[in-house]
Amino acid sequence: MTVKPPYDLLFEPVRIGPVTAPNRFFQVPHCNGFGHLRPRGLAAMRGMKAEGGWGVVCTEEVEIHPTSEISPAIEGRIWDDRDIPAHRLVTDAIHAHGALAGIELVHNGLHAPNRISRLPPMAPSAAPVDSSDPLQARAMDLTDIRNFRRWHREAALRAKAAGYDIVYAYAAHGMSTLMHFMQLRHNQRCDEYGGSLENRVRLTREVISEIKDAVGDSCAVAFRFAVDELLGEEGLSVEGETRDIVGLLAELPDLWDVNVSGWANDSATARFEPVEGYQESYTAFVKSMTSKPVVGVGRFTSPDAMVSQVRRGVLDLIGAARPSIADPFLPAKIRDDRIEAIRECIGCNICVSGDYLNVPIRCTQNPTMGEEWRRGWHPEKIAPKASDDRVLVVGGGPSGLECALQLGQRGYRVTLAEGSSALGGRSLLESRLPGLSSTARVKDYREGLLKTMAGVEIYLESPLDSDAILEFGFPHVFLATGSAWRRDGTGRENHRPLRGLERLPVFTPDDIMAGKLPAGGRVTVFDDDHYYLGGVIAEKLADTGCDVTLVTPALTVSAWTDFTLEQDKIITRLLEKNVELTVRRNIAEVLPGGLRLACTHTGRTENLEADALVLVTARDANDALYRSLSAEPDRLSVAGIRSLQRIGDCLAPGTIANAVYLGHLAAQNFQGEDWDAALFRREMTALA
Ligand code: ADP
Ligand code: SF4
């Protein structure tokens, strides 16, 4: 099939050393929580990317030796030949669709506390490991360096035996020994591997050369390099040494994969890097210094932005981790002129949280991500309908939209009733808060497709009560009516309503999102939710001129955002906006003109002046409709309603990712196996 200009440019083959990528779509290495423990799930996920048109599909970081393991994080492993069969599953799944398979070999050095192997970590110079483990890395001597080079060589040979086409050396994210050798702050050596830049780059040069000698006849050798740590003079930077590093190694690798460091900068959330291509100002120089192809990332979801990168000579290959997670079929949709069907990444990093929490990857936009093998889900295909029954979905938030979309794709005739004047529910409301505009993509993608589906009818401004639902008599009803933030302060820390709430104006996130704001003055945001919303509301109120204090019983602000790589940035932003941060404090009582706070450890109290209080604590499911309908089974049966289900926040308030997932799960299971019987497949340790 011929691809329409200008996007045909993206489907040109690109020569990478001895191999050729079939197009310019390059899934760069990304972690996933499958790793060495769940190879079948991993292979199916990578295979899906290849099926969706990614010309190159890479692994996550793959540990080459037990002196480098970051368990309990579940990364890849290629310690010895016994790891090869699991990698074969991955390369076979990728090759089945004509894509190239890349492997990112890693030795984590200072970043690897080796909690499983219990071997001493290794680094250029002796120093504490970069986790909080009470442990130091030892300085590598020349024997260690020889071994390190040999481990890379042996891992590369195993990678070739496992079928990989591209083998990486890795010096990015501050997570690799090769990078630690380059960083002055980690390398205080006085031998030929320390001191001058040339000496600090020596090990990388040796490793790349030796991988090339070992496997370069048939495998391309890529070098992943962080060109800037965004630490100014403290770190590697474009202004400092990285131009010279690229100059020293320019023609050595077959491919340059360039980004910024650390991971929180590379995978910045949309809240902190809203613009597509946000790494360009750092990475753009690389192409001018090498004749080898260059791949880079920047949360690319728009084909025009991709074309522009290639046309302007910034990149040869369009790198993507998150855009390929949100839409494994992004290349195929561009190829097939279905750009409107692209499921655009919203930049929320729920995907990253899976890796941090050591569970299979999940995605807000793509509920099938991580479910390819264990549930057999496909991002673009779903089983056809099992009957001609009609379905009513009540509520057009993330869960109702996803459920209606999937039921519609199965061929059911679906009626979607939304009480307000617009679809989207919380994905629309939250998108109006500072930095969260891309959250609206959850709605945009689904609304766009639903509107093209002949079997789907959408009614706005249609708040339904139980009488209306009974009167309509749809045989199947899904209630996706969402949830409401509590106004009484109950949540994790407080199991009873706060005392004295009548003494101050009290607001909830629902008020703030509906435009009902405190009049100004001193506002306390009490965050007992610990995800992003408390911090975002504090930011918004600071922007409107309030004098804001954020109080939380947690040890730190927006604690769960550590798993989405945002926490440092959130704290910095709040401090920059003069938000006062008060941690480890609960509200003991609301007072006239303020709050009595209590230390969560000692119970000692102190007073805080406040003119208004915003409670970000917990939510109640909007399940009154469900309760009233399910209380009268006879009326349901007279009305012809045979099934009634809650989905999304109406069932259990959680993340948007969770609501989308529950909507998807309900649509997948509808008129199929009972969800209880249809639990997912598990990868179990063979005892034989
Ligand atoms: P979720 O994340 O589970 O999808 P949301 O709160 O985002 O939940 O969305 C729920 C949606 O349901 C909102 O758009 C809301 O206006 C709508 N809604 C709630 N109750 C009704 C009702 N009785 N009839 C129609 N729509 C409703
Ligand atoms: Fe993008 Fe969020 Fe999905 Fe990650 S979880 S791929 S950031 S939409």
XYZ file of C-alpha atoms and ligand atoms in Angstrom:
723
model
C 0.000 0.000 0.000
C 1.351 3.444 -0.860
C 1.407 5.923 1.973
C 0.247 9.450 1.296
C 2.788 12.266 1.373
C 4.183 13.734 3.495
C 3.900 10.695 5.756
C 5.520 8.389 3.186
C 8.779 9.853 4.504
C 8.145 7.992 7.770
C 7.946 4.683 5.942
C 11.314 4.856 4.272
C 13.726 2.086 5.266
C 16.759 3.167 7.276
C 20.078 1.361 7.111
C 21.599 0.759 10.565
C 25.025 -0.860 10.197
C 24.475 -4.368 8.825
C 20.665 -4.302 9.257
C 17.859 -2.246 7.775
C 14.889 -0.901 9.698
C 11.766 -1.225 7.530
C 10.580 2.267 8.486
C 11.423 5.166 10.804
C 9.237 4.088 13.743
C 11.503 2.990 16.542
C 10.267 1.719 19.883
C 13.165 2.647 22.127
C 13.936 0.503 25.170
C 11.357 0.802 27.944
C 10.774 -0.948 31.257
C 7.571 -2.859 31.718
C 7.376 -4.945 34.895
C 7.480 -8.202 32.890
C 11.250 -8.531 32.466
C 12.918 -11.810 33.293
C 10.003 -13.011 35.439
C 7.173 -12.898 32.889
C 8.658 -13.690 29.469
C 5.409 -14.728 27.772
C 3.636 -11.512 28.689
C 6.719 -9.589 27.608
C 6.962 -11.311 24.234
C 3.281 -10.767 23.487
C 3.531 -7.083 24.376
C 6.619 -6.527 22.212
C 5.091 -8.551 19.401
C 2.030 -6.317 19.473
C 4.217 -3.268 18.846
C 5.738 -4.999 15.820
C 2.283 -5.980 14.580
C 1.272 -2.344 14.912
C 4.026 -1.280 12.561
C 6.994 -0.268 14.718
C 9.987 -1.017 12.512
C 12.314 -1.540 15.466
C 11.165 -2.896 18.812
C 13.619 -2.940 21.697
C 13.779 -4.588 25.089
C 13.982 -2.802 28.428
C 17.379 -2.596 30.083
C 18.795 -6.118 30.230
C 21.208 -6.845 33.057
C 24.381 -8.513 31.829
C 25.740 -9.821 35.109
C 24.703 -10.489 38.749
C 26.947 -7.625 39.902
C 24.287 -5.448 38.315
C 20.735 -6.196 39.334
C 18.155 -3.767 40.581
C 15.601 -6.166 42.035
C 12.850 -6.011 43.125
C 12.503 -4.065 39.844
C 11.897 -6.694 37.186
C 14.245 -5.914 34.328
C 15.576 -8.165 31.589
C 18.467 -10.518 32.285
C 21.080 -12.125 30.097
C 23.446 -13.470 32.720
C 24.106 -16.770 31.015
C 22.907 -19.059 28.241
C 19.885 -20.184 30.252
C 18.381 -16.739 29.619
C 18.474 -17.193 25.856
C 15.175 -19.111 25.368
C 13.141 -16.381 27.087
C 14.744 -13.791 24.813
C 13.976 -16.030 21.838
C 10.279 -15.705 22.643
C 10.687 -11.936 22.382
C 12.714 -11.831 19.176
C 10.439 -14.390 17.477
C 7.375 -12.315 18.391
C 9.012 -9.186 16.948
C 10.367 -10.881 13.811
C 6.974 -12.444 13.088
C 5.875 -8.997 11.916
C 9.007 -8.032 10.021
C 10.451 -5.678 12.630
C 13.995 -5.572 13.970
C 14.608 -6.569 17.583
C 16.952 -4.482 19.723
C 18.408 -5.320 23.140
C 19.687 -2.766 25.623
C 22.558 -4.324 27.555
C 23.138 -2.715 30.905
C 25.486 -2.773 33.819
C 23.951 -0.535 36.463
C 27.058 0.011 38.632
C 26.332 2.518 41.346
C 22.629 2.193 40.636
C 22.486 -1.534 41.454
C 22.280 -2.477 45.130
C 22.268 -6.179 44.101
C 19.646 -7.116 46.644
C 19.193 -10.621 45.196
C 22.754 -11.534 44.254
C 24.246 -9.812 47.345
C 27.410 -9.150 45.373
C 29.147 -5.862 46.103
C 28.109 -3.100 43.690
C 30.826 -1.726 41.444
C 31.604 1.821 40.382
C 34.447 3.877 38.930
C 35.212 5.161 42.429
C 34.028 3.959 45.838
C 30.766 5.649 46.821
C 27.357 4.971 48.365
C 24.888 3.377 45.939
C 22.310 5.799 44.556
C 19.343 4.058 46.208
C 18.782 4.532 49.909
C 20.269 1.106 50.699
C 22.897 1.311 53.457
C 25.556 0.094 51.070
C 28.549 1.351 49.173
C 29.914 0.389 45.811
C 33.554 -0.568 45.572
C 35.935 0.991 43.081
C 36.599 -1.212 40.059
C 40.221 -2.247 39.616
C 41.744 -3.139 36.262
C 40.723 -6.789 36.636
C 37.129 -5.681 37.232
C 37.318 -3.532 34.121
C 38.590 -6.444 32.056
C 35.756 -8.585 33.414
C 33.228 -5.832 32.743
C 34.316 -5.714 29.097
C 34.161 -9.492 28.849
C 30.612 -9.546 30.352
C 29.474 -7.101 27.682
C 31.067 -9.174 24.955
C 29.548 -12.415 26.230
C 26.130 -10.797 26.659
C 26.331 -9.508 23.093
C 27.096 -13.008 21.810
C 24.104 -14.362 23.734
C 21.964 -11.551 22.357
C 22.988 -12.521 18.858
C 22.220 -16.177 19.621
C 18.801 -15.080 20.891
C 18.097 -13.422 17.557
C 18.546 -9.719 18.265
C 19.396 -7.456 15.331
C 20.551 -4.412 17.316
C 22.715 -4.575 20.436
C 22.999 -1.527 22.640
C 25.698 -0.129 24.858
C 23.994 2.106 27.410
C 25.102 5.348 29.033
C 21.898 7.135 29.946
C 19.502 7.942 32.790
C 22.424 8.043 35.246
C 21.781 4.323 35.635
C 24.776 2.767 33.955
C 28.396 2.120 34.738
C 29.470 3.521 31.372
C 27.770 6.794 32.237
C 29.213 6.789 35.760
C 32.693 6.558 34.240
C 31.980 9.676 32.171
C 30.567 11.685 35.074
C 33.231 13.653 36.943
C 31.196 13.461 40.133
C 31.354 9.663 40.092
C 34.784 9.151 38.573
C 37.749 10.278 40.642
C 40.171 7.741 39.216
C 43.798 8.595 38.522
C 44.469 5.809 36.008
C 43.770 5.620 32.269
C 40.008 5.410 32.981
C 39.804 8.680 34.946
C 40.789 12.308 34.675
C 40.702 13.567 31.094
C 37.519 13.221 29.052
C 39.246 10.841 26.716
C 40.129 8.623 29.679
C 36.590 8.751 31.062
C 35.179 7.758 27.678
C 37.763 4.978 27.217
C 35.595 2.215 28.700
C 32.655 3.128 26.473
C 34.908 3.124 23.426
C 36.265 -0.294 24.384
C 32.825 -1.765 25.053
C 31.292 -0.496 21.804
C 34.326 -1.679 19.811
C 34.311 -5.087 21.452
C 30.563 -5.598 20.932
C 31.159 -4.702 17.295
C 34.016 -7.197 17.040
C 31.853 -9.874 18.634
C 28.571 -9.463 16.765
C 28.966 -6.551 14.367
C 29.005 -8.798 11.295
C 25.258 -9.307 11.580
C 24.062 -7.044 14.407
C 24.009 -3.270 14.490
C 25.574 -1.719 17.573
C 23.654 1.181 19.069
C 24.841 3.610 21.687
C 22.244 5.141 23.993
C 23.631 8.333 25.389
C 22.166 11.032 27.604
C 23.447 14.311 26.200
C 22.329 16.405 29.166
C 21.497 15.700 32.796
C 19.807 19.087 33.281
C 22.051 19.652 36.277
C 24.068 22.538 34.867
C 27.749 22.358 35.781
C 27.105 19.513 38.213
C 26.363 17.036 35.440
C 27.090 16.109 31.866
C 25.672 18.780 29.616
C 25.621 20.021 26.062
C 27.211 23.238 27.259
C 29.890 21.196 29.012
C 31.373 17.933 27.760
C 28.787 15.959 25.814
C 29.522 17.560 22.437
C 33.089 16.431 22.875
C 31.941 12.944 23.879
C 29.829 12.679 20.735
C 32.839 13.950 18.782
C 35.113 11.311 20.296
C 32.727 8.454 19.473
C 30.952 9.892 16.429
C 31.410 7.111 13.870
C 31.959 4.223 16.274
C 28.372 3.029 16.886
C 26.024 2.170 14.008
C 23.234 4.164 15.663
C 23.007 7.003 18.157
C 20.023 6.862 20.524
C 20.066 10.179 22.348
C 18.035 11.638 25.192
C 18.206 13.656 28.405
C 18.842 12.276 31.876
C 17.620 11.161 34.490
C 14.550 9.149 33.773
C 12.257 11.841 35.218
C 13.587 14.266 32.608
C 13.585 11.772 29.764
C 10.046 10.561 30.546
C 8.792 13.912 31.796
C 5.042 14.017 32.313
C 2.932 16.345 30.217
C 2.407 18.452 33.326
C 6.080 19.399 33.231
C 6.885 19.037 29.534
C 3.686 19.823 27.673
C 5.175 20.194 24.207
C 5.861 17.322 21.819
C 9.539 17.096 20.893
C 10.658 18.648 24.168
C 14.148 17.098 23.959
C 15.046 18.621 20.627
C 16.924 21.619 21.981
C 19.319 19.238 23.731
C 19.672 16.397 21.251
C 19.522 18.214 17.903
C 23.277 18.787 17.655
C 24.105 15.090 17.470
C 23.118 14.632 13.845
C 25.563 17.272 12.708
C 28.448 15.364 14.322
C 27.931 11.894 12.882
C 27.035 10.247 9.620
C 25.284 7.455 11.534
C 21.493 7.463 11.983
C 20.106 9.141 15.096
C 17.001 8.214 17.062
C 15.492 10.355 19.803
C 12.262 10.743 21.748
C 9.882 13.507 22.771
C 6.429 11.943 23.294
C 5.739 12.082 19.573
C 2.131 11.337 18.674
C 1.581 13.681 15.756
C 2.764 12.507 12.331
C 3.390 16.085 11.259
C 5.773 16.611 14.164
C 7.519 13.364 13.197
C 7.897 14.414 9.581
C 9.252 17.749 10.727
C 11.932 16.037 12.833
C 13.166 14.105 9.812
C 12.849 16.982 7.321
C 14.723 19.393 9.536
C 17.492 16.870 10.094
C 16.930 16.499 13.831
C 16.296 12.745 13.841
C 16.398 9.894 11.336
C 14.245 7.564 13.368
C 11.265 8.584 15.489
C 11.818 7.107 18.914
C 8.922 6.372 21.204
C 8.302 4.530 24.396
C 5.055 6.022 25.746
C 3.411 6.778 22.389
C 3.981 3.108 21.490
C 2.479 2.010 24.797
C -0.620 4.177 24.406
C -0.971 3.077 20.806
C 0.968 0.050 19.580
C -0.730 0.627 16.193
C 0.342 4.246 15.795
C 2.523 3.539 12.718
C -0.161 1.369 11.094
C -2.748 4.118 11.591
C -0.511 6.672 9.893
C 0.227 4.220 7.092
C -3.469 3.466 6.594
C -4.523 7.133 6.705
C -6.401 6.676 9.991
C -4.688 9.450 11.910
C -7.882 10.355 13.757
C -7.839 6.868 15.294
C -4.461 7.371 17.018
C -4.755 6.869 20.766
C -2.486 9.661 21.908
C -0.400 9.295 25.028
C -1.529 11.788 27.679
C 1.880 11.928 29.389
C 0.660 10.753 32.804
C 3.307 8.055 33.502
C 0.910 5.484 34.895
C 2.972 3.167 32.657
C 6.063 4.018 34.691
C 4.235 3.237 37.917
C 3.918 -0.407 36.853
C 7.683 -0.706 36.612
C 8.158 1.051 39.942
C 5.634 -1.213 41.636
C 7.012 -4.353 39.944
C 3.786 -5.285 38.203
C 3.080 -5.618 34.488
C 2.875 -2.342 32.637
C -0.489 -0.561 32.411
C -1.601 2.534 30.544
C -4.336 5.118 31.018
C -5.129 5.355 27.341
C -4.563 1.734 26.333
C -6.300 -0.677 28.706
C -5.009 -3.657 26.707
C -1.382 -2.789 27.481
C 0.149 -5.593 29.528
C -2.885 -7.820 28.909
C -1.835 -9.166 25.496
C -0.813 -12.595 26.729
C -2.582 -13.042 30.047
C -6.024 -11.954 28.855
C -5.445 -12.270 25.108
C -6.481 -8.653 24.542
C -5.616 -6.804 21.361
C -5.613 -2.993 21.201
C -7.511 -2.924 17.907
C -9.555 -6.125 17.821
C -12.276 -7.429 20.076
C -14.627 -10.404 19.883
C -17.835 -9.747 17.932
C -21.155 -9.425 19.727
C -22.833 -12.512 21.141
C -26.399 -11.304 20.577
C -28.465 -8.487 19.099
C -29.288 -7.152 22.564
C -29.245 -3.406 23.029
C -27.179 -1.799 25.761
C -27.547 1.388 27.779
C -24.433 3.018 29.256
C -25.170 5.738 31.791
C -22.363 8.250 32.227
C -19.868 9.449 29.629
C -16.697 9.676 31.710
C -13.586 7.587 30.986
C -15.227 4.343 32.041
C -18.543 4.809 30.247
C -16.788 6.036 27.104
C -14.437 3.052 26.992
C -17.227 0.588 27.690
C -19.474 2.110 25.014
C -16.607 2.222 22.519
C -15.680 -1.425 22.965
C -19.295 -2.603 22.964
C -19.836 -0.580 19.802
C -16.764 -2.159 18.239
C -18.151 -5.569 19.118
C -21.203 -4.606 17.086
C -23.713 -4.017 19.860
C -26.209 -1.204 19.506
C -25.287 1.147 22.330
C -27.048 4.151 23.816
C -24.801 6.404 25.888
C -26.580 8.888 28.178
C -24.561 11.671 29.770
C -26.125 13.991 32.328
C -23.988 17.037 31.600
C -23.599 18.968 28.371
C -20.294 17.331 27.387
C -18.645 13.928 27.340
C -15.501 13.214 29.308
C -16.444 13.258 32.980
C -13.351 13.786 35.067
C -11.034 13.593 32.048
C -12.634 16.821 30.839
C -12.890 18.494 34.240
C -9.323 17.714 35.273
C -7.977 18.827 31.903
C -8.815 22.403 32.897
C -6.441 22.291 35.860
C -2.865 23.594 35.503
C -0.680 21.294 33.426
C -3.345 18.645 32.849
C -4.751 19.697 29.475
C -3.633 16.477 27.763
C -5.928 14.487 30.069
C -8.696 15.511 27.674
C -7.185 13.077 25.153
C -8.869 10.269 27.109
C -12.179 11.761 26.056
C -11.112 13.068 22.632
C -9.974 9.703 21.313
C -13.104 7.877 22.442
C -15.577 10.595 21.571
C -14.045 10.917 18.113
C -14.468 7.228 17.341
C -17.884 6.854 18.984
C -19.279 9.622 16.816
C -18.366 7.664 13.686
C -20.083 4.465 14.806
C -23.486 3.836 13.281
C -24.647 1.592 16.107
C -23.940 4.127 18.863
C -26.303 6.901 19.931
C -25.089 9.585 22.307
C -27.456 11.750 24.363
C -26.030 14.720 26.256
C -27.856 16.642 29.001
C -29.659 13.434 29.836
C -29.379 12.785 33.548
C -31.177 9.506 34.068
C -32.977 8.413 37.216
C -34.153 4.923 37.987
C -37.656 5.552 36.636
C -36.256 6.653 33.290
C -33.967 3.634 33.104
C -36.836 1.272 33.942
C -39.052 2.978 31.419
C -36.472 2.626 28.607
C -36.185 -1.066 29.394
C -32.798 -1.725 27.747
C -32.018 -5.368 28.511
C -28.484 -4.458 29.685
C -27.443 -1.415 31.666
C -23.930 -0.268 32.618
C -23.746 2.463 35.233
C -20.631 4.616 34.868
C -21.844 7.474 37.020
C -18.477 8.255 38.601
C -17.773 9.470 42.093
C -17.828 12.625 44.211
C -15.135 13.992 46.520
C -16.097 13.853 50.178
C -16.809 17.074 51.996
C -16.361 15.777 55.542
C -12.615 15.049 55.596
C -12.909 11.283 55.974
C -10.312 9.265 54.123
C -7.124 7.407 54.938
C -6.181 9.286 58.073
C -9.574 10.289 59.439
C -12.255 7.666 59.759
C -14.779 10.081 61.245
C -15.863 13.491 59.901
C -13.628 16.378 60.929
C -14.871 18.420 63.860
C -15.874 22.064 63.318
C -16.274 21.985 59.542
C -19.128 24.525 59.848
C -16.606 27.115 61.050
C -14.808 27.619 57.724
C -15.779 27.697 54.053
C -15.035 24.176 52.814
C -14.311 23.213 49.198
C -13.741 19.902 47.427
C -11.890 19.188 44.176
C -15.319 18.947 42.501
C -16.006 22.557 43.555
C -12.645 23.748 42.277
C -13.098 21.954 38.939
C -16.587 23.445 38.639
C -15.062 26.918 39.040
C -16.229 27.456 42.619
C -13.088 28.812 44.279
C -12.207 30.321 47.656
C -12.544 34.102 47.646
C -8.798 34.538 48.232
C -6.780 35.010 51.409
C -5.233 32.092 53.285
C -6.297 28.698 51.943
C -5.308 25.315 53.332
C -5.356 22.367 50.957
C -5.546 19.193 53.041
C -4.206 16.294 50.950
C -4.990 12.847 52.280
C -5.241 11.428 48.727
C -1.495 11.602 48.001
C -1.680 11.497 44.204
C -1.486 14.552 41.948
C -4.753 16.365 42.596
C -3.929 17.978 45.959
C -0.748 19.485 44.540
C -2.446 20.601 41.334
C -5.207 22.369 43.270
C -2.645 24.063 45.522
C -0.884 25.246 42.352
C -4.117 26.529 40.839
C -5.097 28.442 43.966
C -1.613 29.944 44.235
C -2.001 31.068 40.607
C -5.242 32.829 41.508
C -3.494 34.807 44.239
C -4.386 32.775 47.318
C -1.896 32.346 50.107
C -1.770 28.522 50.064
C -0.598 25.980 52.612
C -0.637 22.329 51.631
C -1.050 20.088 54.664
C -0.659 16.318 54.412
C -0.429 13.476 56.931
C 2.050 11.770 54.575
C 5.827 11.952 54.940
C 6.021 13.983 51.780
C 3.893 15.944 49.327
C 1.998 14.091 46.556
C 3.644 10.894 47.767
C 2.308 8.525 45.092
C 3.688 10.711 42.302
C 7.082 9.258 43.126
C 5.902 6.319 40.995
C 5.139 8.623 38.072
C 8.512 10.416 38.240
C 6.868 13.700 39.174
C 7.324 14.199 42.864
C 10.538 16.231 42.817
C 9.148 18.466 40.114
C 5.865 18.939 41.967
C 7.602 20.002 45.147
C 9.861 22.384 43.249
C 6.924 23.930 41.442
C 4.885 24.367 44.628
C 7.826 25.954 46.422
C 8.448 28.242 43.450
C 4.816 29.330 43.687
C 5.278 30.059 47.393
C 2.981 27.266 48.550
C 3.817 26.443 52.167
C 4.337 22.666 52.555
C 3.440 21.066 55.892
C 3.929 17.302 56.105
C 3.111 14.735 58.816
C 0.210 16.807 60.102
C -3.435 15.834 60.417
C -6.346 18.179 61.068
C -7.374 17.766 64.717
C -10.186 20.319 64.505
C -11.442 23.133 62.321
C -11.443 26.439 64.232
C -13.010 29.797 63.457
C -10.366 31.388 61.213
C -8.081 28.389 61.103
C -7.170 24.801 61.864
C -5.705 22.923 64.774
C -3.113 20.588 63.291
C -1.740 17.525 65.056
C 1.626 15.885 64.435
C 0.941 12.356 63.125
C 3.767 10.991 65.322
C 3.547 12.821 68.637
C 0.025 14.219 68.558
C 1.436 17.656 69.476
C -0.837 20.372 68.175
C -0.294 23.761 66.595
C -2.672 26.288 65.050
C -2.689 27.380 61.418
C -4.611 30.443 60.271
C -6.931 29.846 57.321
C -9.853 31.544 55.603
C -10.886 28.472 53.632
C -10.212 24.734 53.554
C -9.982 22.469 50.501
C -10.409 18.794 51.355
C -8.713 16.322 49.003
C -9.326 13.150 50.968
C -11.471 10.410 49.425
C -14.418 9.910 47.122
C -17.844 8.360 47.396
C -19.032 6.292 44.469
C -22.081 7.816 42.782
C -23.919 4.547 43.147
C -27.348 5.708 44.374
C -28.821 4.789 41.020
C -27.346 1.318 41.229
C -28.554 0.845 44.760
C -32.110 1.923 43.985
C -32.345 -0.211 40.837
C -30.735 -3.303 42.305
C -32.973 -3.065 45.373
C -35.983 -3.863 43.215
C -35.243 -6.959 41.157
C -38.934 -7.434 40.375
C -39.211 -4.017 38.769
C -36.032 -4.700 36.803
C -37.440 -7.914 35.474
C -40.812 -6.357 34.572
C -38.881 -3.629 32.723
C -36.963 -6.328 30.826
C -33.584 -5.425 32.349
C -31.577 -8.627 32.481
C -28.220 -7.278 33.593
C -27.137 -4.258 35.586
C -23.482 -3.475 36.268
C -21.451 -0.675 37.804
C -18.157 0.220 36.186
C -15.352 2.699 36.812
C -15.379 5.087 39.734
C -19.029 4.248 40.371
C -17.791 0.774 41.348
C -14.513 1.724 43.031
C -13.026 5.212 42.734
C -9.424 5.134 41.501
C -7.213 6.498 38.772
C -8.510 7.341 35.309
C -6.463 4.364 34.129
C -8.450 2.180 36.481
C -11.804 3.533 35.301
C -10.889 2.982 31.655
C -9.682 -0.512 32.483
C -12.873 -1.449 34.315
C -14.961 -0.125 31.421
C -12.894 -2.160 28.992
C -13.009 -5.299 31.128
C -16.802 -5.097 31.398
C -17.152 -4.724 27.622
C -14.767 -7.630 26.984
C -16.594 -9.898 29.407
C -20.103 -8.856 28.375
C -22.108 -11.930 27.408
C -18.958 -13.994 27.648
C -17.357 -15.812 30.487
C -18.084 -14.635 33.988
C -15.183 -12.394 35.079
C -14.612 -14.598 38.076
C -14.127 -17.642 35.879
C -12.216 -15.677 33.263
C -9.280 -14.622 35.432
C -6.088 -14.024 33.547
C -3.408 -16.592 32.716
C -0.435 -16.649 35.005
C 3.252 -17.277 34.374
C 4.130 -19.812 37.003
C 7.471 -21.222 38.034
C 7.861 -24.715 36.617
C 8.797 -27.165 39.362
C 9.830 -29.939 36.988
P -15.445 7.432 35.546
O -14.030 7.872 35.770
O -15.788 6.208 36.303
O -15.782 7.325 34.107
P -16.506 10.151 35.884
O -16.867 10.780 37.155
O -15.349 10.668 35.137
O -16.382 8.578 36.192
O -17.716 10.222 34.887
C -19.004 9.963 35.276
C -19.924 10.632 34.283
O -21.264 10.193 34.533
C -19.961 12.155 34.402
O -19.757 12.720 33.129
C -21.361 12.463 34.920
O -21.875 13.684 34.421
C -22.166 11.293 34.411
N -23.352 10.942 35.211
C -23.390 10.734 36.550
N -24.635 10.390 36.937
C -25.390 10.345 35.799
C -26.757 10.038 35.530
N -27.602 9.690 36.494
N -27.191 10.097 34.241
C -26.355 10.424 33.235
N -25.051 10.734 33.446
C -24.578 10.697 34.701
Fe 1.110 7.729 27.992
Fe 0.001 7.665 30.384
Fe -0.204 5.563 28.731
Fe 2.109 6.101 29.862
S 0.223 5.505 30.900
S 1.766 5.608 27.738
S 2.080 8.306 29.890
S -1.070 7.583 28.446
